[in-house]
mmCIF file of N, CA and C in Angstrom:
data_model
loop_
_atom_site.group_PDB
_atom_site.id
_atom_site.type_symbol
_atom_site.label_atom_id
_atom_site.label_comp_id
_atom_site.label_asym_id
_atom_site.label_seq_id
_atom_site.Cartn_x
_atom_site.Cartn_y
_atom_site.Cartn_z
ATOM 1 N N MET A 1 0.998 -1.423 -0.144
ATOM 2 C CA MET A 1 0.306 0.097 0.004
ATOM 3 C C MET A 1 1.199 1.749 0.034
ATOM 4 N N PRO A 2 1.211 1.920 -1.493
ATOM 5 C CA PRO A 2 1.654 3.238 -0.982
ATOM 6 C C PRO A 2 0.992 4.140 -0.278
ATOM 7 N N ASP A 3 2.749 4.770 0.329
ATOM 8 C CA ASP A 3 2.109 6.307 1.213
ATOM 9 C C ASP A 3 1.615 7.254 0.618
ATOM 10 N N ARG A 4 2.548 7.495 -0.588
ATOM 11 C CA ARG A 4 2.226 8.991 -1.137
ATOM 12 C C ARG A 4 1.927 8.916 -2.487
ATOM 13 N N PHE A 5 1.380 9.744 -3.044
ATOM 14 C CA PHE A 5 0.887 9.707 -4.662
ATOM 15 C C PHE A 5 2.044 11.121 -5.395
ATOM 16 N N HIS A 6 2.354 10.795 -5.874
ATOM 17 C CA HIS A 6 3.088 11.862 -6.978
ATOM 18 C C HIS A 6 2.132 11.865 -8.569
ATOM 19 N N GLU A 7 2.239 13.167 -8.951
ATOM 20 C CA GLU A 7 1.535 13.175 -10.039
ATOM 21 C C GLU A 7 1.228 12.127 -11.295
ATOM 22 N N GLY A 8 0.330 11.458 -11.711
ATOM 23 C CA GLY A 8 0.851 10.256 -12.809
ATOM 24 C C GLY A 8 1.532 9.024 -12.283
ATOM 25 N N SER A 9 2.139 8.882 -11.058
ATOM 26 C CA SER A 9 2.087 7.387 -10.644
ATOM 27 C C SER A 9 1.959 6.697 -9.354
ATOM 28 N N GLY A 10 1.246 5.570 -9.771
ATOM 29 C CA GLY A 10 0.400 4.497 -9.248
ATOM 30 C C GLY A 10 -1.162 5.031 -8.802
ATOM 31 N N ARG A 11 -1.651 6.213 -9.747
ATOM 32 C CA ARG A 11 -3.120 6.942 -9.885
ATOM 33 C C ARG A 11 -3.615 5.955 -10.694
ATOM 34 N N SER A 12 -2.643 5.752 -11.874
ATOM 35 C CA SER A 12 -3.738 5.082 -12.690
ATOM 36 C C SER A 12 -3.797 3.766 -13.006
ATOM 37 N N GLY A 13 -3.163 3.033 -12.174
ATOM 38 C CA GLY A 13 -2.515 1.353 -11.540
ATOM 39 C C GLY A 13 -4.070 0.992 -10.854
ATOM 40 N N GLY A 14 -4.722 1.552 -10.344
ATOM 41 C CA GLY A 14 -6.145 1.763 -9.238
ATOM 42 C C GLY A 14 -5.586 1.444 -7.944
ATOM 43 N N ALA A 15 -4.826 1.871 -7.371
ATOM 44 C CA ALA A 15 -4.333 1.716 -6.201
ATOM 45 C C ALA A 15 -5.385 3.170 -5.513
ATOM 46 N N ARG A 16 -5.320 3.119 -4.458
ATOM 47 C CA ARG A 16 -6.226 4.333 -3.868
ATOM 48 C C ARG A 16 -5.110 4.710 -2.816
ATOM 49 N N LEU A 17 -5.458 5.986 -2.210
ATOM 50 C CA LEU A 17 -4.690 6.929 -1.487
ATOM 51 C C LEU A 17 -5.180 6.489 -0.276
ATOM 52 N N THR A 18 -4.277 6.346 0.825
ATOM 53 C CA THR A 18 -4.763 6.015 1.982
ATOM 54 C C THR A 18 -4.006 7.102 3.250
ATOM 55 N N VAL A 19 -3.062 7.757 3.009
ATOM 56 C CA VAL A 19 -2.412 8.500 3.700
ATOM 57 C C VAL A 19 -2.455 9.485 2.859
ATOM 58 N N MET A 20 -3.303 10.660 3.875
ATOM 59 C CA MET A 20 -3.157 12.236 3.584
ATOM 60 C C MET A 20 -1.996 12.582 2.958
ATOM 61 N N PRO A 21 -2.483 13.620 1.753
ATOM 62 C CA PRO A 21 -0.525 14.141 0.706
ATOM 63 C C PRO A 21 -0.116 15.202 1.751
ATOM 64 N N MET A 22 1.087 15.627 1.731
ATOM 65 C CA MET A 22 1.819 16.019 2.636
ATOM 66 C C MET A 22 1.449 17.809 2.040
ATOM 67 N N ALA A 23 1.320 18.812 2.919
ATOM 68 C CA ALA A 23 1.089 20.236 2.738
ATOM 69 C C ALA A 23 1.790 20.308 1.306
ATOM 70 N N GLY A 24 1.366 21.006 0.197
ATOM 71 C CA GLY A 24 2.084 21.436 -0.461
ATOM 72 C C GLY A 24 1.524 21.743 -1.690
ATOM 73 N N PRO A 25 0.225 20.805 -2.084
ATOM 74 C CA PRO A 25 -0.086 20.497 -3.231
ATOM 75 C C PRO A 25 -1.031 21.748 -3.517
ATOM 76 N N ARG A 26 -1.533 22.264 -4.977
ATOM 77 C CA ARG A 26 -2.617 23.267 -4.689
ATOM 78 C C ARG A 26 -3.939 22.854 -4.651
ATOM 79 N N ARG A 27 -3.861 21.882 -5.014
ATOM 80 C CA ARG A 27 -4.753 20.656 -5.323
ATOM 81 C C ARG A 27 -5.332 19.433 -4.392
ATOM 82 N N ARG A 28 -6.771 19.499 -3.915
ATOM 83 C CA ARG A 28 -7.221 18.623 -2.843
ATOM 84 C C ARG A 28 -7.262 17.652 -3.457
ATOM 85 N N VAL A 29 -6.782 16.388 -2.643
ATOM 86 C CA VAL A 29 -6.526 15.067 -3.328
ATOM 87 C C VAL A 29 -7.611 14.366 -2.524
ATOM 88 N N ARG A 30 -8.287 13.531 -2.747
ATOM 89 C CA ARG A 30 -9.435 13.104 -2.187
ATOM 90 C C ARG A 30 -9.021 11.787 -1.475
ATOM 91 N N HIS A 31 -9.111 11.517 0.256
ATOM 92 C CA HIS A 31 -8.716 10.365 0.537
ATOM 93 C C HIS A 31 -9.842 9.974 1.677
ATOM 94 N N ASP A 32 -9.568 8.084 1.742
ATOM 95 C CA ASP A 32 -10.906 7.441 2.365
ATOM 96 C C ASP A 32 -10.299 7.652 3.910
ATOM 97 N N ALA A 33 -10.693 8.669 4.925
ATOM 98 C CA ALA A 33 -11.084 8.856 5.923
ATOM 99 C C ALA A 33 -10.614 7.409 7.220
ATOM 100 N N ASP A 34 -11.603 6.760 6.527
ATOM 101 C CA ASP A 34 -11.543 5.217 7.409
ATOM 102 C C ASP A 34 -10.704 3.981 7.100
ATOM 103 N N ARG A 35 -10.147 4.522 5.805
ATOM 104 C CA ARG A 35 -9.061 3.499 5.817
ATOM 105 C C ARG A 35 -7.593 4.323 6.439
ATOM 106 N N TYR A 36 -7.418 5.319 6.296
ATOM 107 C CA TYR A 36 -6.531 5.868 7.106
ATOM 108 C C TYR A 36 -6.691 5.946 8.516
ATOM 109 N N GLU A 37 -7.932 6.161 8.815
ATOM 110 C CA GLU A 37 -7.975 5.475 10.871
ATOM 111 C C GLU A 37 -7.512 4.220 10.658
ATOM 112 N N GLU A 38 -8.260 3.145 10.214
ATOM 113 C CA GLU A 38 -7.888 2.013 10.156
ATOM 114 C C GLU A 38 -5.857 1.558 9.620
ATOM 115 N N ARG A 39 -5.389 2.380 9.035
ATOM 116 C CA ARG A 39 -4.094 1.964 8.464
ATOM 117 C C ARG A 39 -3.500 2.567 9.511
ATOM 118 N N ASN A 40 -3.906 3.690 10.312
ATOM 119 C CA ASN A 40 -3.663 4.220 11.858
ATOM 120 C C ASN A 40 -3.625 3.087 12.515
ATOM 121 N N THR A 41 -4.490 2.247 13.082
ATOM 122 C CA THR A 41 -4.510 1.901 14.280
ATOM 123 C C THR A 41 -3.688 0.468 14.279
ATOM 124 N N VAL A 42 -3.360 0.044 12.873
ATOM 125 C CA VAL A 42 -2.727 -1.254 12.571
ATOM 126 C C VAL A 42 -1.397 -1.065 12.899
ATOM 127 N N GLU A 43 -0.524 0.629 12.396
ATOM 128 C CA GLU A 43 0.576 0.831 12.916
ATOM 129 C C GLU A 43 0.525 1.048 14.294
ATOM 130 N N ARG A 44 -0.361 1.151 14.789
ATOM 131 C CA ARG A 44 0.321 1.859 16.802
ATOM 132 C C ARG A 44 0.405 0.494 17.246
ATOM 133 N N VAL A 45 -0.340 -0.552 16.837
ATOM 134 C CA VAL A 45 -0.413 -2.269 17.264
ATOM 135 C C VAL A 45 0.875 -2.191 16.996
ATOM 136 N N ILE A 46 1.018 -2.737 15.981
ATOM 137 C CA ILE A 46 2.658 -2.876 15.411
ATOM 138 C C ILE A 46 3.772 -2.529 16.391
ATOM 139 N N ASN A 47 3.726 -0.989 16.384
ATOM 140 C CA ASN A 47 4.619 -0.434 16.939
ATOM 141 C C ASN A 47 4.515 -0.529 18.234
ATOM 142 N N LYS A 48 3.713 -1.432 19.164
ATOM 143 C CA LYS A 48 3.469 -1.997 20.570
ATOM 144 C C LYS A 48 3.986 -3.040 20.776
ATOM 145 N N LEU A 49 3.911 -4.067 19.567
ATOM 146 C CA LEU A 49 3.996 -5.004 19.492
ATOM 147 C C LEU A 49 5.964 -5.080 19.580
ATOM 148 N N ARG A 50 6.284 -4.186 18.717
ATOM 149 C CA ARG A 50 7.975 -3.891 18.369
ATOM 150 C C ARG A 50 8.336 -3.296 19.805
ATOM 151 N N SER A 51 7.650 -2.459 20.708
ATOM 152 C CA SER A 51 8.315 -2.223 21.948
ATOM 153 C C SER A 51 8.961 -3.504 22.401
ATOM 154 N N TRP A 52 8.069 -4.353 22.853
ATOM 155 C CA TRP A 52 9.055 -5.520 23.351
ATOM 156 C C TRP A 52 9.632 -6.661 22.747
ATOM 157 N N ARG A 53 11.042 -6.042 23.614
ATOM 158 C CA ARG A 53 12.240 -6.880 23.497
ATOM 159 C C ARG A 53 12.134 -8.400 22.483
ATOM 160 N N GLY A 54 11.328 -9.190 23.280
ATOM 161 C CA GLY A 54 11.634 -10.374 22.627
ATOM 162 C C GLY A 54 10.914 -10.667 21.352
ATOM 163 N N ILE A 55 10.010 -9.617 20.597
ATOM 164 C CA ILE A 55 9.530 -9.810 19.559
ATOM 165 C C ILE A 55 10.091 -9.164 18.810
ATOM 166 N N ALA A 56 10.640 -7.566 18.863
ATOM 167 C CA ALA A 56 11.661 -6.975 18.465
ATOM 168 C C ALA A 56 12.889 -7.579 17.782
ATOM 169 N N THR A 57 13.382 -8.538 18.983
ATOM 170 C CA THR A 57 14.540 -8.974 18.285
ATOM 171 C C THR A 57 14.299 -10.623 18.185
ATOM 172 N N GLN A 58 13.507 -11.219 17.846
ATOM 173 C CA GLN A 58 13.308 -12.715 17.367
ATOM 174 C C GLN A 58 14.245 -13.366 18.340
ATOM 175 N N TYR A 59 13.486 -13.495 19.383
ATOM 176 C CA TYR A 59 14.632 -14.712 20.111
ATOM 177 C C TYR A 59 14.183 -15.947 19.843
ATOM 178 N N PRO A 60 12.685 -16.177 19.667
ATOM 179 C CA PRO A 60 12.404 -17.248 20.031
ATOM 180 C C PRO A 60 13.205 -18.185 18.965
ATOM 181 N N LYS A 61 13.648 -19.239 18.673
ATOM 182 C CA LYS A 61 14.325 -20.255 17.958
ATOM 183 C C LYS A 61 13.152 -20.641 17.025
ATOM 184 N N THR A 62 12.161 -20.626 17.494
ATOM 185 C CA THR A 62 11.272 -21.148 16.420
ATOM 186 C C THR A 62 9.573 -20.732 16.532
ATOM 187 N N SER A 63 9.558 -20.501 15.015
ATOM 188 C CA SER A 63 7.865 -20.225 15.095
ATOM 189 C C SER A 63 7.169 -20.155 15.621
ATOM 190 N N ASP A 64 6.294 -21.402 16.727
ATOM 191 C CA ASP A 64 5.307 -21.479 17.713
ATOM 192 C C ASP A 64 5.537 -20.810 18.946
ATOM 193 N N ARG A 65 7.308 -20.743 19.121
ATOM 194 C CA ARG A 65 7.420 -19.519 20.384
ATOM 195 C C ARG A 65 7.185 -18.456 20.097
ATOM 196 N N HIS A 66 7.553 -17.552 18.563
ATOM 197 C CA HIS A 66 7.957 -16.514 18.189
ATOM 198 C C HIS A 66 5.981 -16.316 18.051
ATOM 199 N N LEU A 67 5.114 -17.077 17.637
ATOM 200 C CA LEU A 67 3.914 -16.793 17.838
ATOM 201 C C LEU A 67 2.799 -16.801 18.872
ATOM 202 N N ALA A 68 3.533 -17.597 20.154
ATOM 203 C CA ALA A 68 2.798 -17.913 21.401
ATOM 204 C C ALA A 68 3.373 -16.462 22.118
ATOM 205 N N GLY A 69 4.799 -15.994 21.801
ATOM 206 C CA GLY A 69 5.041 -14.665 22.655
ATOM 207 C C GLY A 69 3.900 -13.355 21.747
ATOM 208 N N LEU A 70 3.711 -13.482 20.208
ATOM 209 C CA LEU A 70 3.076 -12.633 19.981
ATOM 210 C C LEU A 70 1.638 -12.269 20.483
ATOM 211 N N HIS A 71 0.421 -13.893 20.683
ATOM 212 C CA HIS A 71 -0.238 -13.656 21.407
ATOM 213 C C HIS A 71 -0.371 -13.694 22.791
ATOM 214 N N LEU A 72 0.943 -13.407 23.721
ATOM 215 C CA LEU A 72 1.106 -12.712 24.835
ATOM 216 C C LEU A 72 0.867 -11.532 24.739
ATOM 217 N N ARG A 73 2.184 -10.727 23.996
ATOM 218 C CA ARG A 73 2.131 -9.479 23.997
ATOM 219 C C ARG A 73 0.699 -8.856 23.488
ATOM 220 N N ALA A 74 -0.057 -9.358 22.803
ATOM 221 C CA ALA A 74 -1.498 -8.555 22.123
ATOM 222 C C ALA A 74 -2.136 -8.803 23.271
ATOM 223 N N SER A 75 -2.221 -10.051 23.964
ATOM 224 C CA SER A 75 -3.532 -9.882 25.393
ATOM 225 C C SER A 75 -2.943 -8.897 26.073
ATOM 226 N N MET A 76 -1.633 -8.594 26.226
ATOM 227 C CA MET A 76 -1.356 -7.714 27.218
ATOM 228 C C MET A 76 -1.577 -6.124 27.155
ATOM 229 N N ILE A 77 -1.093 -6.244 25.592
ATOM 230 C CA ILE A 77 -1.752 -4.684 25.021
ATOM 231 C C ILE A 77 -3.490 -4.600 25.138
ATOM 232 N N GLY A 78 -4.184 -6.060 25.252
ATOM 233 C CA GLY A 78 -5.599 -5.747 25.477
ATOM 234 C C GLY A 78 -6.247 -5.750 26.736
ATOM 235 N N VAL A 79 -5.174 -6.089 27.690
ATOM 236 C CA VAL A 79 -5.907 -6.182 28.754
ATOM 237 C C VAL A 79 -5.728 -4.450 29.806
ATOM 238 N N ARG A 80 -4.440 -4.399 29.191
ATOM 239 C CA ARG A 80 -3.890 -2.780 29.393
ATOM 240 C C ARG A 80 -5.108 -1.954 28.678
ATOM 241 N N ASP A 81 -4.998 -1.471 27.503
ATOM 242 C CA ASP A 81 -6.513 -0.968 26.669
ATOM 243 C C ASP A 81 -7.607 -1.348 27.628
ATOM 244 N N LEU A 82 -7.733 -1.766 27.996
ATOM 245 C CA LEU A 82 -9.639 -2.159 28.516
ATOM 246 C C LEU A 82 -9.317 -1.794 29.766
ATOM 247 N N THR A 83 -8.779 -1.648 30.774
ATOM 248 C CA THR A 83 -8.500 -1.210 32.025
ATOM 249 C C THR A 83 -8.182 0.422 31.771
ATOM 250 N N ARG A 84 -7.743 0.675 30.762
ATOM 251 C CA ARG A 84 -7.345 2.276 30.645
ATOM 252 C C ARG A 84 -8.927 3.065 30.592
ATOM 253 N N THR A 85 -9.835 2.272 29.674
ATOM 254 C CA THR A 85 -11.230 2.560 29.275
ATOM 255 C C THR A 85 -12.347 2.428 30.257
ATOM 256 N N ALA A 86 -11.905 1.610 31.379
ATOM 257 C CA ALA A 86 -12.863 0.998 32.268
ATOM 258 C C ALA A 86 -13.627 2.190 33.373
ATOM 259 N N HIS A 87 -12.543 3.250 32.999
ATOM 260 C CA HIS A 87 -12.889 4.210 34.298
ATOM 261 C C HIS A 87 -13.892 5.323 33.631
#
């Protein structure tokens, strides 16, 4: 999924704009706000997963252990987010 589009590149191939263009072009480019919000959410979760050293450095030697670490970290993030919104 491309981040930015320049005039003529990527647009004719059917790719859709997800990230808002940088301030500078004189004309407005339409973007899908819902897709932008979803992409932002996914990027934030990935960055939260990367902040855990075991996943970022891929210490587990097997894919099963790595997947278990991802599940553990995702559940920790989910529980933390639930406790924040419960107040």
